GROMACS .gro file of C-alpha atoms in nm:
model
  407
    1MET     CA    1  -0.001  -0.001  -0.001
    2GLY     CA    2   0.147   0.342  -0.098
    3LYS     CA    3   0.197   0.630   0.129
    4GLU     CA    4  -0.084   0.886   0.108
    5LYS     CA    5  -0.037   1.165  -0.124
    6HIS     CA    6   0.030   1.503   0.046
    7ASN     CA    7  -0.123   1.834  -0.020
    8TYR     CA    8   0.142   2.082   0.072
    9ASN     CA    9  -0.035   2.413  -0.010
   10ARG     CA   10   0.030   2.607   0.307
   11ARG     CA   11  -0.291   2.805   0.266
   12SER     CA   12  -0.499   2.505   0.221
   13SER     CA   13  -0.702   2.397   0.526
   14VAL     CA   14  -0.732   2.035   0.407
   15MET     CA   15  -0.432   1.791   0.391
   16THR     CA   16  -0.485   1.427   0.274
   17LYS     CA   17  -0.201   1.342   0.519
   18PRO     CA   18  -0.239   1.518   0.852
   19LYS     CA   19   0.128   1.605   0.915
   20ILE     CA   20   0.484   1.566   0.776
   21LYS     CA   21   0.697   1.382   1.023
   22VAL     CA   22   1.026   1.543   1.041
   23LEU     CA   23   1.334   1.378   1.225
   24GLN     CA   24   1.562   1.657   1.368
   25THR     CA   25   1.895   1.502   1.448
   26ILE     CA   26   2.199   1.641   1.607
   27ARG     CA   27   2.524   1.494   1.748
   28GLN     CA   28   2.464   1.564   2.122
   29GLY     CA   29   2.227   1.656   2.390
   30LEU     CA   30   2.427   1.931   2.557
   31ILE     CA   31   2.327   2.299   2.518
   32GLY     CA   32   2.516   2.478   2.251
   33GLY     CA   33   2.442   2.677   1.946
   34GLY     CA   34   2.326   2.390   1.723
   35GLU     CA   35   2.115   2.238   2.000
   36THR     CA   36   1.962   2.585   2.075
   37HIS     CA   37   1.875   2.602   1.707
   38VAL     CA   38   1.711   2.264   1.713
   39LEU     CA   39   1.503   2.353   2.022
   40GLY     CA   40   1.392   2.682   1.871
   41LEU     CA   41   1.304   2.524   1.550
   42VAL     CA   42   1.107   2.244   1.706
   43GLU     CA   43   0.924   2.488   1.926
   44THR     CA   44   0.813   2.709   1.652
   45LEU     CA   45   0.732   2.467   1.381
   46ASP     CA   46   0.375   2.492   1.248
   47ARG     CA   47   0.222   2.198   1.416
   48THR     CA   48  -0.068   2.180   1.177
   49LEU     CA   49   0.178   2.080   0.909
   50PHE     CA   50   0.476   1.920   1.095
   51ASP     CA   51   0.533   1.662   1.360
   52PRO     CA   52   0.881   1.692   1.494
   53VAL     CA   53   1.081   1.396   1.637
   54VAL     CA   54   1.442   1.453   1.779
   55LEU     CA   55   1.738   1.216   1.756
   56SER     CA   56   2.050   1.290   1.960
   57PHE     CA   57   2.363   1.078   1.986
   58THR     CA   58   2.427   1.175   2.359
   59ASP     CA   59   2.198   1.263   2.643
   60GLY     CA   60   2.206   1.601   2.810
   61PRO     CA   61   2.009   1.915   2.902
   62MET     CA   62   1.854   1.937   2.557
   63ILE     CA   63   1.686   1.609   2.608
   64THR     CA   64   1.560   1.730   2.944
   65ARG     CA   65   1.407   2.040   2.770
   66LEU     CA   66   1.257   1.830   2.495
   67ASN     CA   67   1.089   1.619   2.756
   68GLU     CA   68   0.953   1.925   2.915
   69MET     CA   69   0.815   2.037   2.593
   70GLY     CA   70   0.649   1.702   2.520
   71VAL     CA   71   0.855   1.651   2.213
   72LYS     CA   72   0.918   1.280   2.132
   73ASN     CA   73   1.300   1.213   2.122
   74PHE     CA   74   1.552   0.938   2.109
   75VAL     CA   75   1.917   0.895   2.203
   76VAL     CA   76   2.130   0.641   2.010
   77PRO     CA   77   2.465   0.654   2.191
   78SER     CA   78   2.761   0.745   1.972
   79LEU     CA   79   3.064   0.991   1.979
   80LYS     CA   80   3.180   0.905   1.640
   81ALA     CA   81   3.132   1.032   1.281
   82PHE     CA   82   3.026   0.757   1.031
   83ASP     CA   83   2.954   0.511   1.316
   84ILE     CA   84   2.853   0.196   1.121
   85ARG     CA   85   2.765   0.022   1.442
   86GLN     CA   86   2.465   0.244   1.494
   87TRP     CA   87   2.326   0.273   1.139
   88GLN     CA   88   2.084  -0.033   1.176
   89LYS     CA   89   1.942   0.140   1.492
   90VAL     CA   90   1.895   0.460   1.311
   91LYS     CA   91   1.740   0.288   1.011
   92ALA     CA   92   1.507   0.110   1.241
   93LEU     CA   93   1.399   0.434   1.418
   94LEU     CA   94   1.329   0.588   1.072
   95GLN     CA   95   1.105   0.300   0.987
   96ASN     CA   96   0.932   0.260   1.320
   97GLU     CA   97   0.857   0.624   1.353
   98GLN     CA   98   0.739   0.649   0.988
   99ILE     CA   99   0.960   0.954   0.934
  100ASP     CA  100   0.889   1.154   0.609
  101LEU     CA  101   1.191   1.383   0.612
  102VAL     CA  102   1.537   1.391   0.786
  103HIS     CA  103   1.705   1.714   0.896
  104ALA     CA  104   2.044   1.680   1.015
  105HIS     CA  105   2.219   1.953   1.215
  106GLY     CA  106   2.609   1.946   1.189
  107SER     CA  107   2.840   1.714   1.012
  108ARG     CA  108   2.838   1.432   1.273
  109ALA     CA  109   2.465   1.395   1.271
  110ALA     CA  110   2.460   1.409   0.895
  111SER     CA  111   2.740   1.143   0.853
  112ASN     CA  112   2.524   0.904   1.067
  113LEU     CA  113   2.198   0.973   0.896
  114MET     CA  114   2.329   0.995   0.525
  115LEU     CA  115   2.308   0.615   0.445
  116PRO     CA  116   2.016   0.523   0.677
  117ALA     CA  117   1.807   0.791   0.516
  118LYS     CA  118   1.917   0.671   0.173
  119TRP     CA  119   1.826   0.311   0.254
  120CYS     CA  120   1.485   0.428   0.368
  121GLY     CA  121   1.429   0.641   0.053
  122LEU     CA  122   1.401   0.955   0.268
  123PRO     CA  123   1.512   1.300   0.166
  124LEU     CA  124   1.800   1.447   0.364
  125ILE     CA  125   1.834   1.811   0.452
  126TYR     CA  126   2.168   1.929   0.610
  127THR     CA  127   2.213   2.253   0.805
  128ILE     CA  128   2.589   2.354   0.824
  129HIS     CA  129   2.627   2.513   1.175
  130GLY     CA  130   2.993   2.558   1.108
  131TRP     CA  131   3.229   2.346   0.886
  132SER     CA  132   3.423   2.053   1.046
  133PHE     CA  133   3.748   2.167   0.848
  134HIS     CA  134   3.934   2.480   0.944
  135ASP     CA  135   4.259   2.641   0.806
  136ASP     CA  136   4.440   2.585   1.133
  137GLN     CA  137   4.416   2.205   1.104
  138PRO     CA  138   4.699   1.982   0.981
  139PHE     CA  139   4.686   1.941   0.601
  140LEU     CA  140   4.584   1.577   0.602
  141GLN     CA  141   4.310   1.623   0.868
  142ARG     CA  142   4.175   1.935   0.685
  143THR     CA  143   4.173   1.742   0.356
  144ILE     CA  144   3.985   1.432   0.490
  145ARG     CA  145   3.722   1.651   0.649
  146GLU     CA  146   3.668   1.859   0.330
  147LEU     CA  147   3.627   1.538   0.137
  148SER     CA  148   3.375   1.396   0.394
  149GLU     CA  149   3.173   1.720   0.393
  150GLY     CA  150   3.172   1.696   0.011
  151VAL     CA  151   3.032   1.344   0.028
  152ILE     CA  152   2.764   1.459   0.280
  153THR     CA  153   2.657   1.778   0.093
  154ARG     CA  154   2.621   1.588  -0.236
  155SER     CA  155   2.413   1.326  -0.073
  156THR     CA  156   2.148   1.580   0.047
  157ARG     CA  157   1.828   1.712  -0.125
  158CYS     CA  158   1.916   2.052   0.027
  159ASN     CA  159   2.193   2.210   0.212
  160ILE     CA  160   2.123   2.507   0.444
  161SER     CA  161   2.402   2.752   0.549
  162VAL     CA  162   2.334   2.959   0.839
  163SER     CA  163   2.526   3.257   0.719
  164ALA     CA  164   2.651   3.387   0.382
  165SER     CA  165   3.015   3.355   0.498
  166ASN     CA  166   2.937   2.994   0.588
  167GLN     CA  167   2.809   2.932   0.237
  168ALA     CA  168   3.120   3.104   0.081
  169THR     CA  169   3.353   2.889   0.272
  170GLY     CA  170   3.180   2.576   0.132
  171ILE     CA  171   3.189   2.704  -0.221
  172LYS     CA  172   3.556   2.776  -0.171
  173HIS     CA  173   3.653   2.428  -0.040
  174ILE     CA  174   3.394   2.194  -0.175
  175ARG     CA  175   3.357   2.136  -0.555
  176GLY     CA  176   3.000   2.198  -0.668
  177PHE     CA  177   2.872   2.299  -0.332
  178LYS     CA  178   2.528   2.458  -0.328
  179SER     CA  179   2.322   2.584  -0.042
  180GLU     CA  180   2.032   2.806   0.081
  181VAL     CA  181   2.122   3.069   0.336
  182ILE     CA  182   1.892   3.096   0.627
  183ASN     CA  183   2.033   3.294   0.914
  184ASN     CA  184   1.986   3.181   1.274
  185GLY     CA  185   1.732   3.360   1.470
  186ILE     CA  186   1.629   3.410   1.832
  187ASP     CA  187   1.288   3.432   2.003
  188PRO     CA  188   1.230   3.796   2.087
  189ARG     CA  189   0.961   3.698   2.342
  190ARG     CA  190   1.209   3.484   2.545
  191PHE     CA  191   1.513   3.723   2.491
  192ASP     CA  192   1.339   4.055   2.565
  193VAL     CA  193   1.565   4.321   2.709
  194ASN     CA  194   1.273   4.477   2.878
  195GLY     CA  195   1.151   4.151   3.041
  196GLN     CA  196   1.140   4.062   3.416
  197TYR     CA  197   1.440   3.835   3.527
  198LYS     CA  198   1.562   3.673   3.855
  199ASP     CA  199   1.862   3.831   4.025
  200ILE     CA  200   2.148   3.619   3.914
  201ARG     CA  201   2.408   3.855   4.082
  202SER     CA  202   2.267   3.786   4.427
  203GLU     CA  203   2.237   3.417   4.347
  204LEU     CA  204   2.598   3.391   4.252
  205GLY     CA  205   2.752   3.661   4.490
  206ILE     CA  206   2.864   3.906   4.210
  207PRO     CA  207   2.872   4.262   4.330
  208THR     CA  208   2.622   4.483   4.170
  209GLU     CA  209   2.899   4.747   4.105
  210HIS     CA  210   3.118   4.503   3.902
  211THR     CA  211   3.118   4.489   3.538
  212LEU     CA  212   3.012   4.137   3.455
  213ILE     CA  213   3.149   3.971   3.152
  214SER     CA  214   2.983   3.651   3.054
  215TYR     CA  215   3.125   3.358   2.853
  216ILE     CA  216   2.839   3.104   2.777
  217ALA     CA  217   2.961   2.817   2.556
  218ARG     CA  218   3.079   2.452   2.532
  219ILE     CA  219   3.432   2.485   2.671
  220THR     CA  220   3.609   2.345   2.375
  221ILE     CA  221   3.909   2.440   2.153
  222GLN     CA  222   3.663   2.611   1.916
  223LYS     CA  223   3.567   2.868   2.181
  224ASP     CA  224   3.932   2.929   2.289
  225PRO     CA  225   3.877   2.948   2.667
  226ILE     CA  226   4.252   2.959   2.740
  227THR     CA  227   4.313   3.282   2.562
  228LEU     CA  228   4.008   3.432   2.727
  229VAL     CA  229   4.142   3.343   3.077
  230LYS     CA  230   4.492   3.487   2.992
  231ALA     CA  231   4.336   3.809   2.855
  232PHE     CA  232   4.113   3.856   3.164
  233ALA     CA  233   4.425   3.813   3.376
  234ASP     CA  234   4.570   4.113   3.177
  235VAL     CA  235   4.259   4.313   3.242
  236LEU     CA  236   4.279   4.247   3.622
  237GLN     CA  237   4.631   4.423   3.618
  238HIS     CA  238   4.437   4.744   3.556
  239THR     CA  239   4.108   4.701   3.753
  240LYS     CA  240   3.959   4.482   4.017
  241ASP     CA  241   3.585   4.572   4.000
  242ILE     CA  242   3.517   4.324   3.713
  243THR     CA  243   3.393   3.956   3.718
  244LEU     CA  244   3.405   3.678   3.459
  245LEU     CA  245   3.113   3.451   3.454
  246VAL     CA  246   3.173   3.112   3.275
  247VAL     CA  247   2.870   2.900   3.198
  248GLY     CA  248   2.925   2.570   3.036
  249ASP     CA  249   3.109   2.252   3.039
  250GLY     CA  250   3.354   2.075   2.802
  251GLU     CA  251   3.682   1.904   2.757
  252LEU     CA  252   3.883   2.222   2.828
  253LYS     CA  253   3.707   2.328   3.144
  254GLU     CA  254   3.962   2.175   3.372
  255GLU     CA  255   4.245   2.333   3.188
  256MET     CA  256   4.067   2.663   3.187
  257MET     CA  257   4.027   2.646   3.571
  258THR     CA  258   4.396   2.540   3.620
  259THR     CA  259   4.520   2.816   3.406
  260ALA     CA  260   4.317   3.075   3.612
  261MET     CA  261   4.462   2.920   3.924
  262GLN     CA  262   4.809   2.946   3.792
  263LEU     CA  263   4.759   3.311   3.702
  264GLY     CA  264   4.615   3.394   4.046
  265ILE     CA  265   4.279   3.508   3.913
  266HIS     CA  266   4.054   3.204   4.008
  267SER     CA  267   3.857   3.406   4.273
  268ASN     CA  268   3.766   3.661   3.999
  269ILE     CA  269   3.583   3.394   3.790
  270VAL     CA  270   3.257   3.248   3.870
  271TYR     CA  271   3.194   2.900   3.709
  272GLN     CA  272   2.863   2.744   3.634
  273PRO     CA  273   2.764   2.425   3.450
  274PHE     CA  274   2.514   2.437   3.163
  275ARG     CA  275   2.207   2.610   3.261
  276LEU     CA  276   1.869   2.666   3.081
  277ASP     CA  277   1.806   3.017   3.231
  278ILE     CA  278   2.027   3.194   2.991
  279PRO     CA  279   1.802   3.511   2.958
  280ASP     CA  280   1.850   3.557   3.333
  281ILE     CA  281   2.213   3.532   3.314
  282LEU     CA  282   2.243   3.770   3.017
  283HIS     CA  283   2.014   4.013   3.181
  284ALA     CA  284   2.270   4.027   3.467
  285SER     CA  285   2.567   4.067   3.233
  286ASP     CA  286   2.715   4.386   3.084
  287VAL     CA  287   2.948   4.240   2.817
  288TYR     CA  288   2.930   3.903   2.639
  289CYS     CA  289   3.254   3.755   2.521
  290LEU     CA  290   3.292   3.499   2.251
  291PRO     CA  291   3.665   3.441   2.133
  292SER     CA  292   3.589   3.149   1.893
  293LEU     CA  293   3.841   3.032   1.649
  294TRP     CA  294   3.560   2.945   1.403
  295GLU     CA  295   3.175   2.979   1.382
  296GLY     CA  296   2.880   2.923   1.167
  297MET     CA  297   2.640   3.179   1.290
  298PRO     CA  298   2.665   3.179   1.677
  299ILE     CA  299   2.319   3.191   1.845
  300GLY     CA  300   2.466   3.267   2.177
  301LEU     CA  301   2.607   3.598   2.026
  302LEU     CA  302   2.256   3.686   1.896
  303GLU     CA  303   2.095   3.604   2.229
  304ALA     CA  304   2.339   3.822   2.413
  305MET     CA  305   2.279   4.107   2.168
  306ALA     CA  306   1.906   4.084   2.208
  307MET     CA  307   1.949   4.106   2.591
  308GLY     CA  308   2.144   4.425   2.554
  309ASN     CA  309   2.491   4.309   2.617
  310ALA     CA  310   2.785   4.485   2.454
  311VAL     CA  311   2.941   4.198   2.271
  312ILE     CA  312   3.308   4.109   2.187
  313ALA     CA  313   3.368   3.848   1.916
  314THR     CA  314   3.642   3.739   1.677
  315GLN     CA  315   3.660   3.805   1.316
  316VAL     CA  316   3.548   3.467   1.198
  317ASP     CA  317   3.248   3.335   0.967
  318GLY     CA  318   2.917   3.429   1.116
  319SER     CA  319   3.038   3.644   1.389
  320ARG     CA  320   3.183   3.905   1.151
  321GLU     CA  321   2.865   3.896   0.954
  322ILE     CA  322   2.658   3.993   1.250
  323ILE     CA  323   2.890   4.249   1.403
  324GLN     CA  324   2.987   4.590   1.247
  325HIS     CA  325   3.308   4.672   1.438
  326LEU     CA  326   3.249   4.947   1.695
  327GLU     CA  327   2.883   5.003   1.581
  328ASN     CA  328   2.696   4.712   1.737
  329GLY     CA  329   2.978   4.512   1.885
  330TRP     CA  330   3.369   4.478   1.910
  331LEU     CA  331   3.566   4.244   1.678
  332VAL     CA  332   3.915   4.117   1.746
  333GLU     CA  333   4.159   3.875   1.571
  334PRO     CA  334   4.114   3.521   1.694
  335GLY     CA  335   4.372   3.411   1.933
  336ASN     CA  336   4.495   3.748   2.015
  337LYS     CA  337   4.524   3.791   2.396
  338GLU     CA  338   4.629   4.155   2.384
  339LEU     CA  339   4.347   4.278   2.159
  340LEU     CA  340   4.082   4.081   2.359
  341ALA     CA  341   4.206   4.216   2.684
  342ASN     CA  342   4.201   4.573   2.546
  343ALA     CA  343   3.839   4.527   2.424
  344MET     CA  344   3.733   4.402   2.772
  345LEU     CA  345   3.912   4.679   2.948
  346LYS     CA  346   3.763   4.958   2.727
  347LEU     CA  347   3.408   4.838   2.763
  348HIS     CA  348   3.458   4.831   3.144
  349GLU     CA  349   3.598   5.178   3.152
  350GLU     CA  350   3.404   5.357   2.886
  351LYS     CA  351   3.038   5.308   3.007
  352TYR     CA  352   2.886   5.566   2.755
  353PHE     CA  353   3.032   5.373   2.465
  354ARG     CA  354   2.947   5.035   2.612
  355THR     CA  355   2.573   5.166   2.637
  356LEU     CA  356   2.581   5.268   2.258
  357LEU     CA  357   2.693   4.924   2.157
  358GLN     CA  358   2.427   4.773   2.379
  359LYS     CA  359   2.145   4.966   2.222
  360ASN     CA  360   2.266   4.909   1.862
  361ALA     CA  361   2.310   4.534   1.937
  362VAL     CA  362   1.934   4.502   2.035
  363THR     CA  363   1.831   4.680   1.729
  364THR     CA  364   2.031   4.451   1.510
  365VAL     CA  365   1.886   4.146   1.634
  366LEU     CA  366   1.521   4.263   1.630
  367GLU     CA  367   1.562   4.379   1.261
  368LYS     CA  368   1.754   4.079   1.117
  369TYR     CA  369   1.767   3.766   1.333
  370ASN     CA  370   1.407   3.658   1.423
  371LEU     CA  371   1.333   3.290   1.506
  372HIS     CA  372   0.997   3.299   1.356
  373HIS     CA  373   1.119   3.417   1.033
  374MET     CA  374   1.388   3.154   1.041
  375THR     CA  375   1.144   2.871   1.095
  376ARG     CA  376   0.907   2.982   0.827
  377SER     CA  377   1.206   2.985   0.583
  378VAL     CA  378   1.304   2.625   0.691
  379GLU     CA  379   0.941   2.514   0.660
  380ASP     CA  380   0.924   2.636   0.303
  381ILE     CA  381   1.232   2.417   0.229
  382TYR     CA  382   1.058   2.126   0.389
  383LEU     CA  383   0.748   2.172   0.162
  384SER     CA  384   0.945   2.226  -0.139
  385VAL     CA  385   1.139   1.910  -0.083
  386MET     CA  386   0.832   1.705  -0.017
  387GLN     CA  387   0.667   1.818  -0.320
  388ARG     CA  388   0.944   1.678  -0.519
  389LYS     CA  389   0.947   1.344  -0.331
  390ARG     CA  390   0.777   1.040  -0.499
  391PRO     CA  391   0.527   0.844  -0.256
  392SER     CA  392   0.677   0.528  -0.128
  393SER     CA  393   0.543   0.209   0.001
  394PHE     CA  394   0.825   0.201   0.252
  395PHE     CA  395   0.652   0.391   0.525
  396HIS     CA  396   0.397   0.123   0.602
  397GLN     CA  397   0.682  -0.138   0.677
  398THR     CA  398   0.768  -0.182   1.036
  399SER     CA  399   1.130  -0.272   1.119
  400THR     CA  400   1.212  -0.567   1.340
  401GLU     CA  401   1.542  -0.406   1.437
  402SER     CA  402   1.570  -0.316   1.804
  403ILE     CA  403   1.601   0.058   1.871
  404ILE     CA  404   1.655   0.261   2.185
  405THR     CA  405   1.348   0.346   2.384
  406PRO     CA  406   1.225   0.702   2.351
  407GLN     CA  407   1.324   0.943   2.619
   0.00000   0.00000   0.00000
């Protein structure tokens, strides 16, 4: 028996199949830019047209949040790209859940959905939240990753770049690469600079008179936490009424804390694990610092700007597309401790200029980076892809493969 034919006219009140079942898949359940993107997308999808299911390859706070939202989700444990051992489980999930469309976020999720989706005759959409290859990698490693990204992007029905610079990098390094650009967006109702928020400074013992610099990220090499700590140590040579708030976890957190101890600044830094009350934290902050070595389009940066933070970021893909230097934020060279320290110190000392950047940051996000606009653009791609897809008898088969129990 063939699958029911869809009527995908967005304005039609009648569809012969009630909803399109979309699997959103991402490599991990921790809270980072890609995971925040998935949560926002799932939350704002038109539920009269789409039924979202989420697959992650690790557990974490994102899974907790999905359960609170009532969104069906699965965890298939894996830390590897192209993890052949898990492909049959993924295939079984696609079959048993009668998925219509697969949307992979990031290269690791895409590499583990590419063949299972093909085996099941399902269209694959790939959102590039930042490329897995970078100029600072060893030649062989970079070449292998460029080749693997080429294999993934050529196996999809559509690629989505989260920024124009993200797209340009793909065109430069991958033969025949094509994508649609859909900028990340944030929810202006959740990140409202005029909203009411709890007192994070009192909770964490941060003096009200201190300039509070926040660093909210996965603490990995990408986010360059060691350069941040060294730069902050330089700032403390000039002033003491300033605090660094670090929110997140990752493989470099211990080294970050050790470096701060060695530099004698551990007492000037407040550490927190991943938290879900990011608007409250940003409301308490004056400056948001993101010293990344690479980015796609950082959602954390947009959230901070929406909440009226003056932002410091590096001149990398995505960040430099959002920030106009000294107009709505401050850009520095990646890995440059001296320039990073100078930016933090100036925004601490020059409160009038900091206020100007904060106001312009809010305006930028409200005008250009709206979550609902992003979601409608993604939905249009879903509808376009499904219109081109042939009906298949596959969907009424039920796999006998064992899959992990939904969370």
